Tab-separated table of C-alpha atoms and ligand atoms in Angstrom:
chain	number	residue	atom	x	y	z
A	827	MET	CA	23.271	-11.707	-50.159
A	828	SER	CA	23.095	-10.585	-53.750
A	829	LYS	CA	24.097	-7.170	-55.049
A	830	GLY	CA	22.916	-5.092	-57.962
A	831	GLN	CA	26.079	-5.929	-59.863
A	832	ASP	CA	25.430	-9.711	-59.874
A	833	LYS	CA	24.573	-9.940	-63.543
A	834	LEU	CA	23.032	-13.384	-63.422
A	835	MET	CA	20.677	-12.531	-60.582
A	836	PHE	CA	17.332	-10.791	-60.320
A	837	SER	CA	19.033	-7.991	-58.363
A	838	TYR	CA	20.865	-6.850	-61.515
A	839	LYS	CA	17.679	-6.854	-63.568
A	840	THR	CA	15.986	-4.871	-60.818
A	841	VAL	CA	18.605	-2.138	-60.603
A	842	VAL	CA	19.056	-1.828	-64.362
A	843	HIS	CA	15.512	-2.333	-65.557
A	844	ARG	CA	12.796	-2.493	-62.889
A	845	TRP	CA	13.650	0.444	-60.638
A	846	PRO	CA	13.950	2.943	-63.497
A	847	VAL	CA	10.492	1.870	-64.721
A	848	ILE	CA	9.052	2.207	-61.218
A	849	LEU	CA	10.519	5.719	-60.874
A	850	THR	CA	9.232	6.715	-64.306
A	851	ASN	CA	5.765	5.512	-63.323
A	852	ILE	CA	5.844	7.756	-60.245
A	853	VAL	CA	6.801	10.714	-62.446
A	854	SER	CA	3.784	9.951	-64.670
A	855	ALA	CA	1.456	9.711	-61.676
A	856	ILE	CA	2.578	13.101	-60.366
A	857	SER	CA	2.428	14.687	-63.814
A	858	SER	CA	-1.178	13.528	-64.180
A	859	VAL	CA	-2.098	15.213	-60.915
A	860	ASN	CA	-0.180	18.355	-61.878
A	861	HIS	CA	-2.153	18.589	-65.125
A	862	THR	CA	-5.352	18.920	-63.147
A	863	LEU	CA	-4.056	21.784	-60.993
A	864	GLY	CA	-4.944	25.416	-61.640
A	865	GLU	CA	-3.694	28.822	-60.490
A	866	ALA	CA	-5.189	28.314	-57.043
A	867	ASP	CA	-3.009	25.221	-56.552
A	868	LYS	CA	0.243	26.873	-57.514
A	869	GLY	CA	1.974	25.743	-54.317
A	870	LYS	CA	1.108	22.102	-54.934
A	871	LEU	CA	2.070	22.358	-58.597
A	872	GLU	CA	5.524	23.737	-57.762
A	873	GLU	CA	6.082	21.073	-55.140
A	874	GLY	CA	4.984	18.428	-57.638
A	875	LYS	CA	7.591	19.697	-60.092
A	876	GLY	CA	10.163	19.578	-57.300
A	877	ILE	CA	9.365	15.911	-56.624
A	878	ILE	CA	9.704	15.132	-60.327
A	879	ARG	CA	13.126	16.808	-60.349
A	880	LYS	CA	14.237	14.706	-57.388
A	881	LEU	CA	12.997	11.544	-59.083
A	882	SER	CA	14.924	12.362	-62.250
A	883	GLU	CA	18.100	13.034	-60.272
A	884	LEU	CA	17.635	9.769	-58.414
A	885	LYS	CA	17.223	7.839	-61.651
A	886	HIS	CA	20.318	9.478	-63.072
A	887	ASN	CA	22.295	8.755	-59.919
A	888	MET	CA	21.229	5.107	-59.984
A	889	GLY	CA	22.238	4.665	-63.620
A	890	ARG	CA	25.686	6.098	-62.824
A	891	ASN	CA	26.094	3.844	-59.787
A	892	GLY	CA	26.148	6.844	-57.451
A	893	VAL	CA	26.710	6.728	-53.707
A	894	LEU	CA	23.680	6.219	-51.442
A	895	GLN	CA	23.275	9.435	-49.456
A	896	PRO	CA	21.902	9.688	-45.903
A	897	ILE	CA	18.112	9.960	-45.806
A	898	PRO	CA	17.092	13.524	-44.843
A	899	ASP	CA	15.260	13.899	-41.544
A	900	ASP	CA	11.532	14.155	-42.243
A	901	GLY	CA	10.486	13.470	-38.659
A	902	GLU	CA	9.096	10.047	-39.552
A	903	GLY	CA	10.230	6.635	-38.285
A	904	ASN	CA	13.100	4.421	-39.469
A	905	LEU	CA	15.725	7.041	-40.244
A	906	THR	CA	18.638	6.031	-38.083
A	907	CYS	CA	18.446	2.355	-39.011
A	908	TYR	CA	19.302	3.288	-42.601
A	909	ASN	CA	21.645	6.196	-41.937
A	910	ASP	CA	23.683	4.373	-39.296
A	911	GLU	CA	24.253	1.413	-41.585
A	912	LEU	CA	25.232	3.719	-44.435
A	913	ALA	CA	27.645	5.589	-42.175
A	914	ALA	CA	29.293	2.286	-41.257
A	915	THR	CA	29.650	1.130	-44.884
A	916	PRO	CA	32.784	1.933	-46.919
A	917	GLU	CA	32.162	4.383	-49.777
A	918	GLU	CA	32.951	1.898	-52.572
A	919	GLU	CA	30.332	-0.507	-51.194
A	920	LYS	CA	27.464	1.902	-50.659
A	921	ARG	CA	26.593	2.407	-54.300
A	922	TRP	CA	23.455	1.270	-56.080
A	923	PHE	CA	25.202	-1.692	-57.710
A	924	THR	CA	27.499	-2.629	-54.817
A	925	MET	CA	25.307	-2.233	-51.714
A	926	ASN	CA	23.535	-5.404	-50.702
A	927	TRP	CA	20.322	-5.566	-52.674
A	928	LEU	CA	17.911	-5.971	-49.777
A	929	PHE	CA	19.284	-2.863	-48.063
A	930	ALA	CA	19.356	-0.829	-51.283
A	931	GLU	CA	15.779	-1.711	-52.131
A	932	CYS	CA	14.351	-0.929	-48.683
A	933	TYR	CA	16.419	2.272	-48.572
A	934	LEU	CA	14.976	3.280	-51.938
A	935	TYR	CA	11.370	3.175	-50.684
A	936	ARG	CA	12.248	4.996	-47.436
A	937	LEU	CA	14.101	7.652	-49.426
A	938	LEU	CA	11.179	8.011	-51.856
A	939	ARG	CA	8.918	8.654	-48.893
A	940	THR	CA	10.927	11.787	-48.009
A	941	PHE	CA	10.208	13.247	-51.465
A	942	PHE	CA	6.587	13.478	-50.289
A	943	SER	CA	6.867	13.795	-46.513
A	944	LEU	CA	9.025	16.895	-46.814
A	945	THR	CA	6.341	18.781	-48.789
A	946	THR	CA	3.256	20.588	-47.583
A	947	HIS	CA	0.763	19.441	-50.217
A	948	TRP	CA	1.891	15.887	-51.039
A	949	LYS	CA	2.433	14.547	-47.524
A	950	SER	CA	-0.371	12.034	-47.656
A	951	TYR	CA	-0.007	11.191	-51.345
A	952	ASP	CA	0.547	7.558	-52.306
A	953	PRO	CA	2.100	7.543	-55.791
A	954	PHE	CA	1.081	3.919	-56.290
A	955	PHE	CA	-2.570	4.177	-55.292
A	956	GLU	CA	-3.985	4.534	-58.830
A	957	SER	CA	-2.148	1.474	-60.107
A	958	LYS	CA	-3.229	-0.573	-57.088
A	959	ALA	CA	-6.843	0.434	-57.751
A	960	GLU	CA	-6.621	-0.362	-61.462
A	961	THR	CA	-5.368	-3.910	-60.945
A	962	TYR	CA	-7.987	-4.521	-58.276
A	963	LYS	CA	-10.690	-3.517	-60.746
A	964	SER	CA	-9.235	-5.736	-63.446
A	965	SER	CA	-9.294	-8.752	-61.124
A	966	SER	CA	-13.086	-8.855	-61.006
A	967	GLY	CA	-13.410	-12.377	-62.477
A	968	ALA	CA	-11.383	-14.022	-59.729
A	969	ILE	CA	-12.895	-11.737	-57.076
A	970	VAL	CA	-16.453	-12.743	-57.924
A	971	HIS	CA	-15.538	-16.421	-58.142
A	972	LEU	CA	-13.989	-16.395	-54.667
A	973	ALA	CA	-16.860	-14.380	-53.176
A	974	ASN	CA	-19.402	-16.921	-54.403
A	975	ALA	CA	-17.273	-19.862	-53.262
A	976	LEU	CA	-16.774	-18.443	-49.777
A	977	ASN	CA	-20.373	-17.313	-49.297
A	978	ALA	CA	-21.512	-20.832	-50.195
A	979	MET	CA	-19.137	-22.302	-47.611
A	980	VAL	CA	-20.259	-19.865	-44.925
A	981	ALA	CA	-23.876	-20.809	-45.642
A	982	ASN	CA	-23.133	-24.536	-45.416
A	983	PRO	CA	-23.424	-25.638	-41.773
A	984	ARG	CA	-22.325	-29.168	-42.673
A	985	LEU	CA	-18.892	-28.150	-43.924
A	986	GLN	CA	-17.428	-28.832	-40.499
A	987	ASP	CA	-18.874	-32.346	-40.250
A	988	GLY	CA	-16.134	-34.897	-39.682
A	989	TRP	CA	-13.304	-32.400	-40.001
A	990	GLU	CA	-11.006	-34.744	-38.070
A	991	GLY	CA	-11.157	-37.234	-40.955
A	992	GLU	CA	-8.548	-37.727	-43.625
A	993	LYS	CA	-8.992	-35.072	-46.356
A	994	SER	CA	-12.334	-33.910	-44.950
A	995	PRO	CA	-14.385	-31.363	-46.942
A	996	LEU	CA	-13.172	-28.730	-44.481
A	997	GLU	CA	-9.535	-29.613	-45.084
A	998	MET	CA	-10.086	-29.506	-48.837
A	999	ALA	CA	-11.769	-26.127	-48.524
A	1000	PHE	CA	-8.831	-24.904	-46.430
A	1001	TRP	CA	-6.428	-26.065	-49.138
A	1002	GLU	CA	-8.425	-24.134	-51.764
A	1003	MET	CA	-8.548	-20.942	-49.724
A	1004	VAL	CA	-4.835	-21.066	-48.963
A	1005	GLN	CA	-3.995	-21.688	-52.602
A	1006	ALA	CA	-6.088	-18.701	-53.654
A	1007	ASP	CA	-4.220	-16.613	-51.099
A	1008	LEU	CA	-0.840	-17.954	-52.158
A	1009	TRP	CA	-1.340	-17.226	-55.858
A	1010	GLY	CA	-2.924	-13.908	-55.011
A	1011	ASN	CA	0.682	-12.921	-54.302
A	1012	ALA	CA	1.718	-13.553	-57.889
A	1013	THR	CA	0.057	-10.320	-58.912
A	1014	ASP	CA	2.218	-7.763	-57.135
A	1015	LEU	CA	2.591	-4.622	-59.162
A	1016	SER	CA	6.338	-4.363	-59.027
A	1017	LEU	CA	6.394	-7.578	-61.044
A	1018	LEU	CA	3.979	-6.204	-63.611
A	1019	VAL	CA	7.007	-4.456	-65.025
A	1020	ASP	CA	7.813	-7.885	-66.459
A	1021	LEU	CA	4.442	-9.608	-66.797
A	1022	ASN	CA	1.718	-8.802	-69.289
A	1023	TYR	CA	-2.006	-8.656	-68.630
A	1024	ALA	CA	-2.638	-12.175	-69.991
A	1025	ASP	CA	0.009	-13.589	-67.634
A	1026	LEU	CA	-1.696	-11.800	-64.776
A	1027	GLN	CA	-5.084	-13.308	-65.605
A	1028	LYS	CA	-3.496	-16.760	-65.773
A	1029	LEU	CA	-1.827	-16.349	-62.390
A	1030	GLN	CA	-5.113	-15.264	-60.877
A	1031	ALA	CA	-6.983	-18.264	-62.213
A	1032	VAL	CA	-9.179	-19.798	-59.551
A	1033	GLY	CA	-11.406	-22.858	-59.584
A	1034	ALA	CA	-10.737	-26.563	-59.185
A	1035	ALA	CA	-8.909	-27.259	-62.463
A	1036	ALA	CA	-6.719	-24.191	-62.216
A	1037	GLN	CA	-5.823	-24.981	-58.629
A	1038	LYS	CA	-4.866	-28.543	-59.493
A	1039	GLU	CA	-2.491	-27.248	-62.117
A	1040	GLN	CA	-1.140	-24.532	-59.811
A	1041	ALA	CA	-0.441	-27.127	-57.122
A	1042	THR	CA	2.115	-28.774	-59.421
A	1043	ARG	CA	4.085	-25.533	-59.291
A	1044	ILE	CA	4.388	-25.496	-55.492
A	1045	LEU	CA	7.936	-26.715	-55.007
A	1046	ARG	CA	7.634	-27.249	-51.274
A	1047	ASP	CA	4.272	-27.753	-49.636
A	1048	ASP	CA	4.056	-27.715	-45.835
A	1049	LEU	CA	0.316	-27.152	-45.814
A	1050	PRO	CA	-0.486	-30.545	-44.254
A	1051	ARG	CA	1.694	-29.519	-41.292
A	1052	VAL	CA	-0.166	-26.223	-40.988
A	1053	TRP	CA	-3.472	-28.074	-41.013
A	1054	ASP	CA	-2.229	-30.488	-38.345
A	1055	LEU	CA	-1.319	-27.501	-36.180
A	1056	LEU	CA	-4.624	-25.685	-36.740
A	1057	LYS	CA	-6.589	-28.770	-35.748
A	1058	THR	CA	-5.059	-28.517	-32.267
A	1059	VAL	CA	-6.268	-24.904	-31.859
A	1060	LYS	CA	-9.678	-23.840	-30.597
A	1061	GLY	CA	-10.894	-20.243	-30.839
A	1062	GLY	CA	-7.353	-19.095	-31.611
A	1063	ARG	CA	-5.724	-16.145	-33.303
A	1064	VAL	CA	-4.017	-15.966	-36.685
A	1065	ASP	CA	-1.864	-13.006	-37.721
A	1066	ILE	CA	-1.233	-12.153	-41.357
A	1067	VAL	CA	1.812	-10.091	-42.239
A	1068	LEU	CA	0.342	-8.529	-45.333
A	1069	ASP	CA	2.008	-8.009	-48.674
A	1070	ASN	CA	0.171	-6.441	-51.598
A	1071	ALA	CA	-2.989	-4.355	-51.872
A	1072	GLY	CA	-5.848	-5.013	-54.271
A	1073	PHE	CA	-6.393	-8.608	-55.278
A	1074	GLU	CA	-3.864	-10.078	-52.851
A	1075	VAL	CA	-5.279	-8.432	-49.732
A	1076	TYR	CA	-8.724	-9.515	-50.946
A	1077	THR	CA	-7.495	-13.133	-50.939
A	1078	ASP	CA	-6.021	-12.562	-47.458
A	1079	LEU	CA	-9.460	-11.444	-46.284
A	1080	ILE	CA	-11.047	-14.455	-47.959
A	1081	LEU	CA	-8.730	-16.828	-46.109
A	1082	ALA	CA	-9.236	-14.948	-42.836
A	1083	ASP	CA	-13.025	-15.050	-43.208
A	1084	PHE	CA	-12.903	-18.745	-44.026
A	1085	LEU	CA	-10.889	-19.414	-40.867
A	1086	VAL	CA	-13.224	-17.497	-38.541
A	1087	SER	CA	-16.548	-18.302	-40.238
A	1088	CYS	CA	-16.071	-21.899	-41.342
A	1089	THR	CA	-13.692	-23.513	-38.853
A	1090	PRO	CA	-13.803	-23.973	-35.078
A	1091	PHE	CA	-10.071	-23.234	-34.844
A	1092	VAL	CA	-9.829	-19.467	-35.222
A	1093	ASP	CA	-11.757	-16.615	-33.587
A	1094	SER	CA	-9.728	-13.608	-34.620
A	1095	VAL	CA	-7.330	-12.440	-37.296
A	1096	VAL	CA	-4.866	-9.556	-36.976
A	1097	PHE	CA	-3.545	-7.957	-40.160
A	1098	HIS	CA	-0.166	-6.191	-40.277
A	1099	PRO	CA	0.087	-3.456	-42.939
A	1100	LYS	CA	2.945	-1.088	-43.898
A	1101	LEU	CA	3.026	2.558	-42.888
A	1102	ILE	CA	4.647	4.024	-46.005
A	1103	PRO	CA	4.224	3.232	-49.706
A	1104	TRP	CA	6.410	0.147	-50.019
A	1105	PHE	CA	7.639	-2.006	-52.900
A	1106	VAL	CA	4.966	-0.388	-55.080
A	1107	SER	CA	1.894	-2.303	-54.083
A	1108	ASP	CA	2.122	-3.185	-50.383
A	1109	VAL	CA	-0.953	-2.627	-48.214
A	1110	LEU	CA	-1.320	0.644	-46.317
A	1111	PRO	CA	-4.126	0.938	-43.740
A	1112	ARG	CA	-6.224	2.925	-46.188
A	1113	ASP	CA	-5.768	0.261	-48.921
A	1114	PHE	CA	-7.129	-2.296	-46.497
A	1115	GLU	CA	-10.227	-0.258	-45.779
A	1116	TRP	CA	-10.643	0.588	-49.416
A	1117	ALA	CA	-10.453	-3.044	-50.548
A	1118	ILE	CA	-13.435	-3.833	-48.338
A	1119	ASP	CA	-15.483	-0.739	-49.156
A	1120	SER	CA	-15.023	-0.930	-52.929
A	1121	LEU	CA	-16.944	-4.185	-52.986
A	1122	LEU	CA	-20.054	-2.249	-51.958
A	1123	ASP	CA	-19.845	0.056	-54.963
A	1124	PRO	CA	-21.783	-1.541	-57.859
A	1125	ALA	CA	-20.002	0.718	-60.351
A	1126	PHE	CA	-16.546	-0.284	-59.196
A	1127	PHE	CA	-15.934	-3.269	-61.456
A	1128	SER	CA	-18.441	-2.632	-64.198
A	1129	ALA	CA	-16.141	-0.828	-66.615
A	1130	HIS	CA	-13.978	-3.912	-66.907
A	1131	ALA	CA	-16.209	-6.864	-66.441
A	1132	ASN	CA	-19.438	-8.643	-66.758
A	1133	VAL	CA	-20.516	-8.533	-63.151
A	1134	SER	CA	-24.131	-9.651	-62.783
A	1135	GLU	CA	-26.615	-8.431	-60.195
A	1136	ALA	CA	-26.215	-11.672	-58.272
A	1137	ASP	CA	-22.445	-11.120	-58.251
A	1138	THR	CA	-22.918	-7.599	-56.950
A	1139	ARG	CA	-25.094	-8.973	-54.144
A	1140	ALA	CA	-22.433	-11.595	-53.304
A	1141	LEU	CA	-19.785	-8.882	-53.083
A	1142	SER	CA	-21.989	-6.719	-50.855
A	1143	GLU	CA	-22.655	-9.665	-48.567
A	1144	LEU	CA	-18.915	-10.255	-48.266
A	1145	SER	CA	-18.146	-6.612	-47.643
A	1146	ARG	CA	-20.829	-6.307	-44.966
A	1147	ARG	CA	-19.610	-9.450	-43.203
A	1148	TRP	CA	-16.024	-8.131	-43.197
A	1149	ARG	CA	-17.222	-4.777	-41.854
A	1150	SER	CA	-19.001	-6.562	-39.038
A	1151	HIS	CA	-15.854	-8.631	-38.329
A	1152	MET	CA	-13.968	-5.329	-38.067
A	1153	ALA	CA	-16.607	-3.832	-35.786
A	1154	SER	CA	-16.603	-6.846	-33.460
A	1155	GLY	CA	-12.809	-7.110	-33.340
A	1156	THR	CA	-12.851	-10.482	-35.095
A	1157	PHE	CA	-10.727	-8.781	-37.747
A	1158	ARG	CA	-8.286	-6.111	-36.644
A	1159	LEU	CA	-5.498	-4.094	-38.186
A	1160	SER	CA	-2.350	-4.004	-36.035
A	1161	VAL	CA	-2.463	-0.177	-36.192
A	1162	PRO	CA	-5.514	2.131	-36.052
A	1163	THR	CA	-7.360	1.853	-39.354
A	1164	ASP	CA	-7.110	5.589	-40.013
A	1165	THR	CA	-3.333	5.736	-39.478
A	1166	PRO	CA	-2.085	8.345	-41.949
A	1167	ILE	CA	0.786	7.550	-44.319
A	1168	GLY	CA	4.144	8.029	-42.621
A	1169	LYS	CA	2.859	8.062	-39.047
A	1170	ASP	CA	5.529	6.837	-36.660
A	1171	GLU	CA	3.951	3.720	-35.144
A	1172	PRO	CA	6.558	1.670	-33.291
A	1173	ALA	CA	4.215	-1.329	-33.479
A	1174	ALA	CA	4.612	-1.467	-37.262
A	1175	ASN	CA	7.855	0.283	-38.124
A	1176	PHE	CA	9.924	-2.885	-38.205
A	1177	TRP	CA	8.301	-4.012	-41.457
A	1178	THR	CA	9.764	-1.046	-43.308
A	1179	THR	CA	13.295	-1.293	-41.988
A	1180	GLN	CA	15.999	-3.100	-43.940
A	1181	TYR	CA	16.370	-5.804	-41.318
A	1182	ALA	CA	16.028	-9.523	-41.825
A	1183	TYR	CA	13.453	-11.107	-39.528
A	1184	ALA	CA	16.244	-13.103	-37.862
A	1185	ASP	CA	17.021	-9.766	-36.189
A	1186	MET	CA	13.486	-9.323	-34.822
A	1187	PRO	CA	14.069	-11.069	-31.465
A	1188	ALA	CA	16.987	-8.738	-30.713
A	1189	LEU	CA	15.818	-5.533	-32.395
A	1190	ASP	CA	12.070	-5.535	-31.880
A	1191	PRO	CA	11.162	-7.827	-28.971
A	1192	ALA	CA	7.834	-6.003	-28.552
A	1193	LEU	CA	6.751	-6.958	-32.067
A	1194	LEU	CA	7.860	-10.532	-31.510
A	1195	ALA	CA	5.894	-10.638	-28.241
A	1196	GLU	CA	2.814	-9.427	-30.133
A	1197	LEU	CA	3.237	-12.096	-32.814
A	1198	GLN	CA	3.636	-14.702	-30.076
A	1199	LYS	CA	0.037	-14.031	-29.053
A	1200	ALA	CA	-0.999	-15.665	-32.329
A	1201	ASP	CA	-1.371	-19.389	-32.793
A	1202	LEU	CA	-0.073	-19.025	-36.331
A	1203	VAL	CA	1.582	-16.157	-38.208
A	1204	VAL	CA	1.181	-16.130	-41.991
A	1205	PHE	CA	3.872	-14.209	-43.898
A	1206	LYS	CA	2.731	-13.221	-47.346
A	1207	GLY	CA	4.795	-12.813	-50.448
A	1208	ASP	CA	8.259	-12.584	-51.791
A	1209	LEU	CA	9.790	-9.765	-49.792
A	1210	ASN	CA	8.607	-11.247	-46.480
A	1211	TYR	CA	10.189	-14.544	-47.549
A	1212	ARG	CA	13.438	-12.828	-48.503
A	1213	LYS	CA	13.508	-11.192	-45.077
A	1214	LEU	CA	12.588	-14.419	-43.295
A	1215	ILE	CA	15.627	-16.193	-44.701
A	1216	GLY	CA	17.871	-13.124	-44.742
A	1217	ASP	CA	17.943	-13.000	-48.552
A	1218	GLY	CA	20.838	-15.433	-48.245
A	1219	LYS	CA	22.539	-17.379	-50.992
A	1220	TRP	CA	21.556	-20.641	-49.295
A	1221	PRO	CA	22.066	-24.011	-50.917
A	1222	ALA	CA	18.477	-24.780	-51.982
A	1223	THR	CA	18.340	-27.830	-49.716
A	1224	THR	CA	19.161	-25.824	-46.553
A	1225	SER	CA	16.341	-26.327	-44.075
A	1226	PHE	CA	13.869	-23.460	-43.675
A	1227	GLU	CA	14.416	-23.660	-39.908
A	1228	GLN	CA	18.150	-23.133	-40.263
A	1229	ALA	CA	17.683	-20.202	-42.636
A	1230	LEU	CA	15.286	-18.520	-40.174
A	1231	GLY	CA	18.129	-18.140	-37.670
A	1232	PRO	CA	17.103	-16.740	-34.262
A	1233	LEU	CA	13.453	-16.334	-35.318
A	1234	ASN	CA	13.156	-20.100	-35.646
A	1235	GLY	CA	11.100	-21.697	-32.897
A	1236	THR	CA	9.800	-18.400	-31.490
A	1237	ILE	CA	6.424	-18.474	-33.305
A	1238	ASN	CA	4.396	-20.862	-35.438
A	1239	LEU	CA	4.938	-19.419	-38.877
A	1240	VAL	CA	4.057	-20.215	-42.454
A	1241	SER	CA	5.304	-18.358	-45.487
A	1242	LEU	CA	3.107	-18.262	-48.600
A	1243	ARG	CA	5.467	-17.107	-51.303
A	1244	THR	CA	5.507	-17.055	-55.071
A	1245	ASN	CA	9.116	-17.045	-56.198
A	1246	LYS	CA	10.242	-13.620	-57.376
A	1247	ALA	CA	13.863	-13.463	-56.226
A	1248	ASP	CA	16.807	-15.857	-56.340
A	1249	THR	CA	16.951	-16.803	-52.686
A	1250	ILE	CA	15.293	-20.096	-51.755
A	1251	CYS	CA	15.712	-22.925	-49.267
A	1252	GLY	CA	13.914	-25.975	-47.950
A	1253	LEU	CA	13.762	-27.863	-51.254
A	1254	GLU	CA	14.152	-31.626	-51.447
A	1255	PRO	CA	17.353	-32.789	-53.191
A	1256	GLY	CA	16.971	-32.857	-56.977
A	1257	ILE	CA	14.263	-30.187	-57.293
A	1258	GLU	CA	16.664	-27.349	-57.995
A	1259	GLU	CA	18.379	-29.366	-60.747
A	1260	ARG	CA	15.061	-30.424	-62.283
A	1261	MET	CA	13.755	-26.864	-62.286
A	1262	ASP	CA	16.978	-25.442	-63.734
A	1263	ALA	CA	16.519	-27.826	-66.649
A	1264	GLU	CA	12.742	-27.427	-67.068
A	1265	ALA	CA	12.138	-23.730	-66.415
A	1266	PRO	CA	15.368	-21.749	-65.967
A	1267	ASP	CA	13.521	-18.690	-64.610
A	1268	TRP	CA	11.730	-20.691	-61.873
A	1269	ARG	CA	13.290	-18.652	-59.073
A	1270	VAL	CA	12.053	-15.292	-60.272
A	1271	SER	CA	9.131	-15.634	-62.692
A	1272	GLY	CA	6.391	-15.634	-60.032
A	1273	LYS	CA	5.015	-18.825	-61.600
A	1274	TYR	CA	6.408	-21.177	-58.938
A	1275	ALA	CA	5.855	-21.083	-55.209
A	1276	VAL	CA	6.788	-22.450	-51.802
A	1277	VAL	CA	4.660	-22.954	-48.701
A	1278	SER	CA	7.160	-23.159	-45.837
A	1279	PHE	CA	6.215	-23.873	-42.235
A	1280	ALA	CA	8.270	-23.729	-39.040
A	1281	PRO	CA	6.742	-24.534	-35.636
A	1282	ARG	CA	7.138	-22.820	-32.300
A	1283	THR	CA	9.307	-25.019	-30.136
B	1323	F6P	O1	12.107	-6.227	-56.279
B	1323	F6P	C1	12.311	-7.068	-55.247
B	1323	F6P	C2	11.157	-7.875	-54.888
B	1323	F6P	O2	11.219	-8.457	-53.614
B	1323	F6P	C3	10.968	-8.912	-55.906
B	1323	F6P	O3	11.727	-10.004	-55.601
B	1323	F6P	C4	9.477	-9.008	-55.999
B	1323	F6P	O4	9.140	-9.064	-57.309
B	1323	F6P	C5	8.955	-7.710	-55.446
B	1323	F6P	O5	10.017	-7.057	-54.923
B	1323	F6P	C6	8.009	-7.767	-54.318
B	1323	F6P	O6	7.300	-8.927	-54.241
B	1323	F6P	P1	6.200	-9.145	-53.142
B	1323	F6P	O7	5.165	-8.110	-53.342
B	1323	F6P	O8	5.709	-10.524	-53.380
B	1323	F6P	O9	6.890	-9.023	-51.816
B	1324	MG	MG1	4.788	-6.459	-52.192
């Protein structure tokens, strides 16, 4: 596992550069709210200032490689998992640069939550909501393109003809929908610290030519194996362990809708969100709802883009279909859709612990049993991938199955991940060397990806 002090790794860049920017952005978000408050909101204003003070102290403490302190009890879930591990760690190790990076990063977001949960007026505040909304709005080009593509597929009864055949139209459509969902992950907001707007637009490119080019940047592609599995399923269930809000969750919904509306394989999709603001842009239940409802608002995208009336109709059609999937149970969140931020929901707490998923069978057998009801579990994004393979410093040719440890063989799983951290496995011999020569930042730039599958045995 890497540590903040590993200068050649993304962990070092994160501790020195990315986290301070993320904390500063939270300060700005709170300041903007504070500016709108008057005399009547004095209590909220004072609490807002208190949060800003805590954020500044935290930033200072990080820069000086301070010791990670126990998380104060705010009555919400996942306290002891962090505090017990801290208590068992020697003092010289539990500092921002010396603690293992995965722990330190998860701890950071759980600690940040207490800055809000321990107030009266900011309890349900998500400091990242505005930035999630902004990037969703600025993704209108790709959103409209995918809406039109999917609506056309849903309206085409012949798409399923001959799906058993080699590279059938249905299989090709599946490949396109999965690719859109995979690259939807490139646009997480914590990475926007390093990417500019033009990069973002490029990563979101959809359409045949763009996808062909993107496919050359998938360094391991197990999609044919996923397709072979799906073809054996009839009326099954797919679970998606969500990653980011906005454009990415939109692409998750697109893939889910494709599976239930255009294939005979899948009847229902269960989505697993986070319960606290997490790694900046991860999906909370309200983000999920909001992503669907915003499509119905004709004014939503107009400030940024040329969205025609026909496009607006396509988006409404999509939104209404997704609402009806929610109403019928075809689509379902793993927690009640109105779950407030911070609610202790044992069914979803595991995702915001520091644990690797290899620990799931031992630490959260109930969650594993739930995932086992699915015919396929899709894990989205970089952090899920890091947790799947324990954020280990694996030789790149280590098999994905080996890196999964005790989780391997318990569920059918596929990870759709754009590479944003050093850890990686499952590559054919020679790829690592070629990439090191061709694009030295291939592990962390978000421009390369892996699609890794492991079957239930
Ligand atoms: O900062 C750590 C990290 O996991 C990065 O590796 C990545 O850029 C980001 O957080 C989260 O990525 P994702 O939203 O894809 O999980
Ligand atoms: Mg994320």
